[in-house]
XYZ file of C-alpha atoms in Angstrom:
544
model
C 64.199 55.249 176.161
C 65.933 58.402 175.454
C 69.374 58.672 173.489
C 71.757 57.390 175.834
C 74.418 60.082 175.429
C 73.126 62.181 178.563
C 73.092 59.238 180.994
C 76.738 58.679 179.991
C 77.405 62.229 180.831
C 76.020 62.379 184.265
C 78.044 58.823 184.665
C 81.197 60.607 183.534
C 80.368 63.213 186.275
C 79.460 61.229 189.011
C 82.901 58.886 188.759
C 85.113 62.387 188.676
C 83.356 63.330 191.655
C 83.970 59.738 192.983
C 87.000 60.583 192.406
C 87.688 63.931 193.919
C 85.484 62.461 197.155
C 88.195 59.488 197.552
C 91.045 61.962 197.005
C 89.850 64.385 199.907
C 93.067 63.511 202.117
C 95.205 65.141 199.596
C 92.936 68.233 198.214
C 92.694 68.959 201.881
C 96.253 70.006 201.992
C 96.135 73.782 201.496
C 92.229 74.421 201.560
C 92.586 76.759 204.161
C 95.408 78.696 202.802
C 93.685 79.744 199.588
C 93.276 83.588 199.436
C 93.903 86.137 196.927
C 97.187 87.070 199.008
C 98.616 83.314 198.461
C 101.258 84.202 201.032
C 103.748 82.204 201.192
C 103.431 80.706 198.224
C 105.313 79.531 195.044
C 103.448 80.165 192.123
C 104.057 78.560 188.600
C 102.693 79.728 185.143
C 102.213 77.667 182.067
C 101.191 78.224 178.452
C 98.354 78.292 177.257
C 97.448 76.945 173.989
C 93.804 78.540 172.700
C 92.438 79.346 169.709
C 88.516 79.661 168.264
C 86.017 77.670 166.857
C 83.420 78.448 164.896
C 79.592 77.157 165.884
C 77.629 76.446 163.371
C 73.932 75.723 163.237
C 73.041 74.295 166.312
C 70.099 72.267 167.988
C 67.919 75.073 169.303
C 65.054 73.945 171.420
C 64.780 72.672 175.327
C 65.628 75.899 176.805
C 63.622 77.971 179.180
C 64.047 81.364 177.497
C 64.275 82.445 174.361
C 65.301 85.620 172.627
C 63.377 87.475 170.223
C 64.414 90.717 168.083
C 67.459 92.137 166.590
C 70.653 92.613 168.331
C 73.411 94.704 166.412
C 76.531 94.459 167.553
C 79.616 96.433 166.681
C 82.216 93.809 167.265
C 80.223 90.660 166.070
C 77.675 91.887 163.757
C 73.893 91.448 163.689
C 71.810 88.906 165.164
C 68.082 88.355 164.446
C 65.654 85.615 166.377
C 62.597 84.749 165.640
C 60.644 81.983 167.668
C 57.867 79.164 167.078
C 55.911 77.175 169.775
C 53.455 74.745 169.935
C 50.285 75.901 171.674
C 48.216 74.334 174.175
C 44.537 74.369 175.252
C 44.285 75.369 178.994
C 41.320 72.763 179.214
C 40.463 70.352 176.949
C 37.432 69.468 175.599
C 35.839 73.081 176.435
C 31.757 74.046 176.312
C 32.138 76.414 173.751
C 28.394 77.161 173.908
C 25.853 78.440 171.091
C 26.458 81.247 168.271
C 29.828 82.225 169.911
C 31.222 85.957 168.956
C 34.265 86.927 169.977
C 35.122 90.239 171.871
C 38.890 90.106 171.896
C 41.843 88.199 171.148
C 44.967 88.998 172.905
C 48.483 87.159 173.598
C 50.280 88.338 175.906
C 54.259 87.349 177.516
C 55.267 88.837 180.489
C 59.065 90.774 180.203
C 61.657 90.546 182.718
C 61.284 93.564 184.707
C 62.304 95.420 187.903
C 60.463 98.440 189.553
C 62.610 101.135 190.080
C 60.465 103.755 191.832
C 56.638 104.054 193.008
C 54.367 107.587 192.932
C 52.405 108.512 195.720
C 49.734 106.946 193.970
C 50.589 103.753 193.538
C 52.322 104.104 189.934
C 55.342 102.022 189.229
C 57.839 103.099 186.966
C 59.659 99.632 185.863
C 62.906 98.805 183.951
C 63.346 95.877 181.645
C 65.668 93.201 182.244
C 67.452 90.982 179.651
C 66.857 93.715 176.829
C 69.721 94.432 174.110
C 70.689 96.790 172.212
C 69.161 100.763 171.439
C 67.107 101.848 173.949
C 64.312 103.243 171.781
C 64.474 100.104 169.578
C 61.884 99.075 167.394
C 61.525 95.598 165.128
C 58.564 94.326 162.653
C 57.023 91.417 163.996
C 55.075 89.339 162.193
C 52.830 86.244 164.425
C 51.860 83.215 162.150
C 49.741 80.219 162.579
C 52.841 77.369 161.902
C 52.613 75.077 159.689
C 54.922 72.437 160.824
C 53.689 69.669 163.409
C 55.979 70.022 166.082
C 57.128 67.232 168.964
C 59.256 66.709 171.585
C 60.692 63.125 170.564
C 60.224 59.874 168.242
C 60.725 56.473 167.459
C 63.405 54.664 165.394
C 63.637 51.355 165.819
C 61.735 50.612 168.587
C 63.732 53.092 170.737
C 62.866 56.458 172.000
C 64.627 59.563 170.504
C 64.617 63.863 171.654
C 63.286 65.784 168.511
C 66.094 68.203 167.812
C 65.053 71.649 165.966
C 67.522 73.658 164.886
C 68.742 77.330 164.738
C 68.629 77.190 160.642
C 65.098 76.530 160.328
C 63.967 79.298 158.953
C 66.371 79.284 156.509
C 66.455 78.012 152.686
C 69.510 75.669 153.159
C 68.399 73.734 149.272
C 67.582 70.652 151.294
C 63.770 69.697 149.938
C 63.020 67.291 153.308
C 64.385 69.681 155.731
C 62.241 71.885 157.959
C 61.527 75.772 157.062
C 59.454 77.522 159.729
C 59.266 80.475 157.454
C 58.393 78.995 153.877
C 55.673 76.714 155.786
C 53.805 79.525 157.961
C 50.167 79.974 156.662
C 49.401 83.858 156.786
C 45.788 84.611 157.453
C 43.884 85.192 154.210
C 40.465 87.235 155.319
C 37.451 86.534 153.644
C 37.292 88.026 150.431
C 41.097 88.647 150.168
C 43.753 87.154 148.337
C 46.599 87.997 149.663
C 47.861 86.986 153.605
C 48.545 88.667 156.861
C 49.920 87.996 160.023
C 47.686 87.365 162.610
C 48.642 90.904 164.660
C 47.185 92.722 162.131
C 45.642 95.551 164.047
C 46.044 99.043 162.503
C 48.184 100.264 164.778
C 51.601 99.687 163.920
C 53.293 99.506 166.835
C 51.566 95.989 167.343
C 53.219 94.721 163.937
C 55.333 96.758 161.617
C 57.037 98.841 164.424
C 56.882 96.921 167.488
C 58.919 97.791 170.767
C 59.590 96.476 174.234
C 57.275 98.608 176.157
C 58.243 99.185 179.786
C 54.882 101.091 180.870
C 53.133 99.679 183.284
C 49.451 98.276 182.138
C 46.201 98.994 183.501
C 43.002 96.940 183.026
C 39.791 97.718 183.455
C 36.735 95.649 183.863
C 32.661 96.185 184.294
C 30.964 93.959 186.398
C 27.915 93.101 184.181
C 25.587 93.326 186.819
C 26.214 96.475 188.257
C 27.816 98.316 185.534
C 30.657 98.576 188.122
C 34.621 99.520 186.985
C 37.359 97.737 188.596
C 40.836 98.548 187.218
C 43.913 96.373 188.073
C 47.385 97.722 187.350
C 49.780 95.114 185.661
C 53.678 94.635 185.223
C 54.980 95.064 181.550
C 54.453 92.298 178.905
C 53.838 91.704 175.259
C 50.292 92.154 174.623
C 49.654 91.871 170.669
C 46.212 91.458 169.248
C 45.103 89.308 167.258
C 42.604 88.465 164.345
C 39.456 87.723 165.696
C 37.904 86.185 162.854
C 40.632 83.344 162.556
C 40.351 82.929 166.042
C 36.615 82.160 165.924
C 36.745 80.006 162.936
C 39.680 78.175 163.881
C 38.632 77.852 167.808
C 34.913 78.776 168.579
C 33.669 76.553 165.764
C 35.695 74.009 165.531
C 34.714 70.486 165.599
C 34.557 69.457 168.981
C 36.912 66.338 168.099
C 39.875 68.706 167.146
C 39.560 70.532 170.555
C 39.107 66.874 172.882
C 43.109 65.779 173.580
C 46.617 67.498 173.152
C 47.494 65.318 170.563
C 44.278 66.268 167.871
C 44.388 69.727 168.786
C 48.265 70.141 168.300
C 48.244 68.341 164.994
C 45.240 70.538 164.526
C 46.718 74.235 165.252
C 50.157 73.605 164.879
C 51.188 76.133 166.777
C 52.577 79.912 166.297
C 55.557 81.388 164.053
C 56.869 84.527 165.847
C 59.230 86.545 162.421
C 61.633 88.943 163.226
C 62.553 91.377 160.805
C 64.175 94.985 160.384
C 61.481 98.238 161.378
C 62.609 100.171 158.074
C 65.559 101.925 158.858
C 64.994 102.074 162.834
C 67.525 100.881 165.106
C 66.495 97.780 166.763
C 66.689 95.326 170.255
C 66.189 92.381 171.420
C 64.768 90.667 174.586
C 65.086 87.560 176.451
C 61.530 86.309 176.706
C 59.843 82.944 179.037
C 56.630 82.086 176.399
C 55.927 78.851 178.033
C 55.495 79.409 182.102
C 53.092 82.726 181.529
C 52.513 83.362 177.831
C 49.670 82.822 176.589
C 46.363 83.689 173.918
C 43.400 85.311 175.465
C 40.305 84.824 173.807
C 37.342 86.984 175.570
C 33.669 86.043 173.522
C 29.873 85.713 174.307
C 27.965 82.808 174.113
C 24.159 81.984 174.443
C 24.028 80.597 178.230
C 22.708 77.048 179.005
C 20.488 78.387 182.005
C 17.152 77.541 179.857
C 15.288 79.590 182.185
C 16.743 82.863 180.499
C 15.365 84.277 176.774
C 16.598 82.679 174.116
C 18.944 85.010 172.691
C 20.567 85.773 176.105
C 24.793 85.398 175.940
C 27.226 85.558 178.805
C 30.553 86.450 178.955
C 33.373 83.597 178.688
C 36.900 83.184 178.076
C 39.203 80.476 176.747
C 42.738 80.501 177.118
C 45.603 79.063 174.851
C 48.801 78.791 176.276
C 52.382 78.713 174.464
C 53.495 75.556 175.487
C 55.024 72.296 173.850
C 57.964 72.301 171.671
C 59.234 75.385 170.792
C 62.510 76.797 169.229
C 64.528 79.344 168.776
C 65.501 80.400 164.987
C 68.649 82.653 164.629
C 70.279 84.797 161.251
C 73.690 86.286 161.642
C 75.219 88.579 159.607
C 78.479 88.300 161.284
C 81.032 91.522 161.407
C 84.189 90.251 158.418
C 86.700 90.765 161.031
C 84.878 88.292 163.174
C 84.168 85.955 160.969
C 87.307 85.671 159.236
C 88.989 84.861 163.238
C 86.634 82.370 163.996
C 86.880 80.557 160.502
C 90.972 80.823 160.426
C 91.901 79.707 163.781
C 95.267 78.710 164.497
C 94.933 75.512 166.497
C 98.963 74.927 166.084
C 100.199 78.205 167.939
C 97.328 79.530 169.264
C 94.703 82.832 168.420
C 95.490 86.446 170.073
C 92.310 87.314 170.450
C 89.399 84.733 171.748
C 85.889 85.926 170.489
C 82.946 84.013 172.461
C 79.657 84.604 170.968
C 76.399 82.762 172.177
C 73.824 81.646 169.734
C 75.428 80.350 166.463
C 78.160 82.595 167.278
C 82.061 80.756 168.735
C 83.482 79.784 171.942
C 87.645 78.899 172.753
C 89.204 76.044 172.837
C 92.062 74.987 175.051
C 94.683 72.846 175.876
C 96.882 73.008 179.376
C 99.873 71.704 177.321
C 102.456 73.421 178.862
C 100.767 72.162 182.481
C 100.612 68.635 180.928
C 104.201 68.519 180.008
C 105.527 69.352 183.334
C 103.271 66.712 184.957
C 105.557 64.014 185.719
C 108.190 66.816 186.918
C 105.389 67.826 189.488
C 104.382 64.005 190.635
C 107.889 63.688 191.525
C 108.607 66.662 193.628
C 105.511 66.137 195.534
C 104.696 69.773 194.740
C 100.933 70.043 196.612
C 98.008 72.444 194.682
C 96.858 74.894 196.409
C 95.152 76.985 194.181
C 95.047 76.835 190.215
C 93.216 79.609 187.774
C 92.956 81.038 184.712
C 92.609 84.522 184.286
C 90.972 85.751 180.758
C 91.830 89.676 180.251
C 88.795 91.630 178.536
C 90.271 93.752 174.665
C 89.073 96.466 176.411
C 89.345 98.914 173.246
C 87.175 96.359 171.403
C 84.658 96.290 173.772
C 84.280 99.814 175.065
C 80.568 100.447 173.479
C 79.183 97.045 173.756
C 77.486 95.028 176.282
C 79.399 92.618 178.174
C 78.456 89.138 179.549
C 78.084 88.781 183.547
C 79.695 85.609 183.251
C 81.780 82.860 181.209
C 81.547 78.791 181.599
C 84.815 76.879 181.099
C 84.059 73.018 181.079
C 85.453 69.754 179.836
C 85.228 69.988 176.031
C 85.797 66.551 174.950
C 83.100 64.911 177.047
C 80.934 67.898 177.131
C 80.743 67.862 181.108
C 81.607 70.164 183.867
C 84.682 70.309 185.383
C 85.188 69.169 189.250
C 85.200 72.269 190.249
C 81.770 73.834 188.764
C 80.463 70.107 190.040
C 82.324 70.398 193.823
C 80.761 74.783 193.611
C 77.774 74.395 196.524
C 77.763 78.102 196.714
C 74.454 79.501 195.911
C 73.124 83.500 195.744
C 69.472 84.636 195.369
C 70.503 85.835 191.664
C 70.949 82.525 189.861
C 73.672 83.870 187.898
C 75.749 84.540 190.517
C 75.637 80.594 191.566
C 78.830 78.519 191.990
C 80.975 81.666 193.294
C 84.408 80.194 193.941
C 84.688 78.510 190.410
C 83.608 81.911 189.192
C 84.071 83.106 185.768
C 81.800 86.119 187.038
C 83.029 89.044 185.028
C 85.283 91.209 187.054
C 84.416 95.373 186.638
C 86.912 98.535 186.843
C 85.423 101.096 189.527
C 85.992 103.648 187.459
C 84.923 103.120 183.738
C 82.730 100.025 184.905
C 83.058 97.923 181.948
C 84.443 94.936 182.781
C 88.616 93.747 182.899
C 89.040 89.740 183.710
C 87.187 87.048 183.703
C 89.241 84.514 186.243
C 88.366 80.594 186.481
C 89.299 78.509 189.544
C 90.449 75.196 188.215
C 92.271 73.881 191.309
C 90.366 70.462 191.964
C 90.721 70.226 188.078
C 94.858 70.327 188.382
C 94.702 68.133 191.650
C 93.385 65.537 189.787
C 95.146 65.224 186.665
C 98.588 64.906 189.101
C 96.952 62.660 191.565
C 95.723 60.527 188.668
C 97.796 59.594 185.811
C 95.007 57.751 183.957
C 93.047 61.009 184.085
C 93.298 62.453 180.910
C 94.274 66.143 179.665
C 91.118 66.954 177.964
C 90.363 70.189 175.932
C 88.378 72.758 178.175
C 85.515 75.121 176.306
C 85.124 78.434 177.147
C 81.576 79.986 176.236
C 80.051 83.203 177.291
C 76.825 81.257 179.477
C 72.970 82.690 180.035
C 72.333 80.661 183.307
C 75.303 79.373 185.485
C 73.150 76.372 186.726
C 72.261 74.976 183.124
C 74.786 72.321 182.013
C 72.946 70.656 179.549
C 74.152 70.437 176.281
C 72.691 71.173 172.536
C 74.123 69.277 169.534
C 75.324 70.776 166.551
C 73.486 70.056 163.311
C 76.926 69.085 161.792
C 79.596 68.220 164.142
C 83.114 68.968 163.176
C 86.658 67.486 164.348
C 86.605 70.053 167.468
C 82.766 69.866 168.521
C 79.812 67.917 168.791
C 77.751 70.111 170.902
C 77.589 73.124 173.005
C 76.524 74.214 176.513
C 73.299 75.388 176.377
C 73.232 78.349 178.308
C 75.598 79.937 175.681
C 73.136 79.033 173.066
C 70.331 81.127 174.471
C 73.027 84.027 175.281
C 72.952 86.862 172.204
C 75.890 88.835 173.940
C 79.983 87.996 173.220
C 83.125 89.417 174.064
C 86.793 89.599 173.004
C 89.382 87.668 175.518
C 93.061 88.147 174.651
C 94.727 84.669 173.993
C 97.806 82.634 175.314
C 99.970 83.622 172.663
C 103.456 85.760 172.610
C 102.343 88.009 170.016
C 103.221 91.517 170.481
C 100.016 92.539 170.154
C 99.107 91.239 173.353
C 99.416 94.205 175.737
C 102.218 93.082 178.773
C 100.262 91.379 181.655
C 97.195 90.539 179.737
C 98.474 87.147 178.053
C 96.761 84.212 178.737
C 98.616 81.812 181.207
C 97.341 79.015 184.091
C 98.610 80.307 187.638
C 99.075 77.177 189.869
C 100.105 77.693 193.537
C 101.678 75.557 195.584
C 103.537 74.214 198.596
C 106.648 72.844 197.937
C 108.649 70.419 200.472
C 111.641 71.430 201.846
């Protein structure tokens, strides 16, 4: 069986929502007061203490998407990803048929797109979703046949273990048994060459050494062999590199037919692909959020001899294989992180408290903090028989430090030392038809000024949180996280390569995220601007 450590987790969550279930008499009290008005209400506010923490390289594989490009930042500095997948056959076992010659080899991954307007003839003009950084941004990118056998778990012991894969791989850490993506990728060496390529290595450079996210829509066209025929079909915007048909029809085509018969052989066999990322000369650069594994995919279009024996002997027909990019896979990060940044997220006070929180996702930073100045008035509160109504925290946006960058939709606060949600994400049944927008009244949906639209507060509700701790006194004070967060629904988890006294792991939605932003802390520095310092609000009704 699987390492045991996520069972405990959903455990932990199902006895707090035990819990909050049991305790419904007394969180009743209230529910239907809480509004943004809180009339008639007292309100309380208690420090804060919060500081940053520093996430270093990090497990990297079992999301959904994965980013891919360069994202330069002016607050936090530059962040690169490059990718690797294993690689799947569509069917297994194919009929490859005789003296095989390929026509064309093309791999294509569908972006996240919308349409924003439609010609009278039927031509769509789209926009890219989940892109970062300069519009007109270009990146090289190199695709390599992997050399690393890839899997999703093993065995120790007799017991069953994930495979973790880490955001460092592609990195010389001076470690001779640890995994390199880059130093083991095999670059194509043509026949009669000595030196290697990648396997895009079409002359035009816009499929290699100055790539881009094109958002133009794509016709194809195809002839009916028969009659000669055209028939074009018009097709959203994706990634559509191609690639070297000779390897292709060496390494596919005429293979033995052993290495092409299960998942297993053929994975071991073609290990999969090696997507590098590196700077287009001195262009400016971007980076997208991409799904390989649900429609990417390697097209190979060749002609075989047909196995009608009526027909001549040297008659071929048209056939197509497809490869698609699924299995393992992993996302590989490099930061060259801004000195300012750095320097905060590698000195944090964790005795007084940080002015400034930077979260960052990838192997960027997230804030920690502790309700100390809540958990010392605790007994004081039990006593009175002061009732919750409403408790948040509301994080204020450096707006000067983030006026030209891109901001987060949304942040994820959760229970730090058991890496769980907290009751209220868990008791959240609000849903919206963007995902992101899930689990409303907890919130932490970035808040936007009319008038310069960038954004001002981020605000948590953490009532059901506070109602707990008073209603239980064996319910601990933990530290809470706070991480910027890709996908409100995902609360899974990715461990750090080397855990520290803070963390172990972090949420996995912020892993995937390549965006950050700067959250003033809960400290009484002056330079905290008045009204902007961090603090928990708790309402309540207090007895007569």
């Amino acid at each position: 069986m699987y390492n045991t450590s996520f069972v405990k987790k959903i455990l932990l969550v199902a006895t707090v929502v035990l819990l909050y279930s049991c305790d419904k008499d007394f969180n009743a009290i209230g529910d239907g007061l809480i509004g943004d008005d809180h009339f008639g209400l007292e309100s309380e506010k208690y420090e804060v203490l919060a500081y940053n923490q520093e996430v270093t390289p990090i497990q990297s594989n079992g999301s959904v998407n994965y980013g891919l490009g360069i994202y330069d930042n002016a607050v936090f500095g530059s962040s690169t990803a490059s990718f690797v997948t294993q690689v799947s056959l569509d069917t297994y076992a194919p009929t490859i048929g005789d003296a095989p010659e390929i026509v064309s080899v093309v791999l294509s991954v569908p972006y996240f797109n919308h349409v924003k307007s439609t010609d009278p003839s039927g031509n769509r003009t789209f926009v890219l979703d989940s892109i970062y950084g300069a519009a007109n941004g270009k990146i090289k990118l190199g695709v390599y046949e992997s050399g690393v056998q890839m899997r999703n778990s093993f065995f120790d012991g007799g017991a069953q273990f994930a495979q973790l894969y880490n955001t460092d791989m592609d990195t010389d850490t001076g470690v001779a048994d640890y995994i390199n993506f880059d130093k083991s990728k095999k670059p194509y060496v043509a026949p009669g060459k000595t030196e290697g390529t990648p396997l895009n290595d079409d002359s035009d450079i816009t499929q290699n050494e100055q790539f881009f996210f094109n958002a133009s829509e794509i016709t194809d066209t195809t002839t009916d062999p028969t009659t000669g025929k055209e028939t074009s079909t018009k097709v959203a915007p994706e990634m559509r590199l191609k690639l070297n048909k000779t390897f292709f029809l060496d390494k596919i085509l005429k293979a033995p037919a052993a290495k092409l018969a299960s998942a297993d052989v053929f994975q071991e066999y073609f290990r999969g692909l090696y997507f590098k990322v590196e700077r287009s000369g001195t262009s400016p650069a971007n980076m997208a959020l991409l799904n390989f594994a649900t429609n990417g995919k390697i097209t190979i279009k060749y002609k075989a001899k047909t196995a009608i024996t009526t027909d001549p002997e040297d008659t071929k027909e048209d056939k197509t294989l497809t490869i698609k990019l699924t299995g393992a896979s992993a996302s590989l990060l490099k930061e060259a992180k801004d000195a300012a940044y750095a320097s905060a997220i590698t000195n944090p006070n964790n005795k007084t408290g940080d002015d400034r929180l930077y979260l960052k996702g990838g192997q960027g930073s997230l804030a920690v903090l502790e309700l100390n100045g809540f958990g010392a008035k605790l007994d004081e509160i039990r006593a009175k028989n002061w009732l919750v109504n409403e408790a948040n925290l509301v994080f204020s946006i450096d707006t000067e430090k983030m006026k030209d960058t891109y901001e987060p939709k949304r942040v994820y606060l959760y229970n730090l030392d058991d890496n769980v949600p907290i009751l209220d994400y868990v008791s959240d049944q609000t849903s919206s038809s963007n995902p992101l927008m899930n689990k409303a009244i907890y919130s932490g949906i970035i808040n936007v000024d009319a008038a310069t639209k960038k954004g001002t507060t981020y605000k948590i509700r953490l009532t059901n949180h506070i109602r707990n701790m008073i209603k239980n006194a064996t319910v601990k004070n933990v530290k809470l996280g706070l991480v910027v967060t890709g996908d409100a629904s995902t609360i899974a988890s990715n461990k750090l390569k080397l855990k520290n006294s803070v963390i172990s792991e972090v949420p996995r939605a912020s892993v995937i995220s390549p965006l950050g932003t700067v959250l003033f802390g809960g400290t009484s520095s002056a330079t905290i601007p008045t009204g902007k310092k961090l603090q928990l609000e708790v309402y309540y009704t207090k007895p007569n």
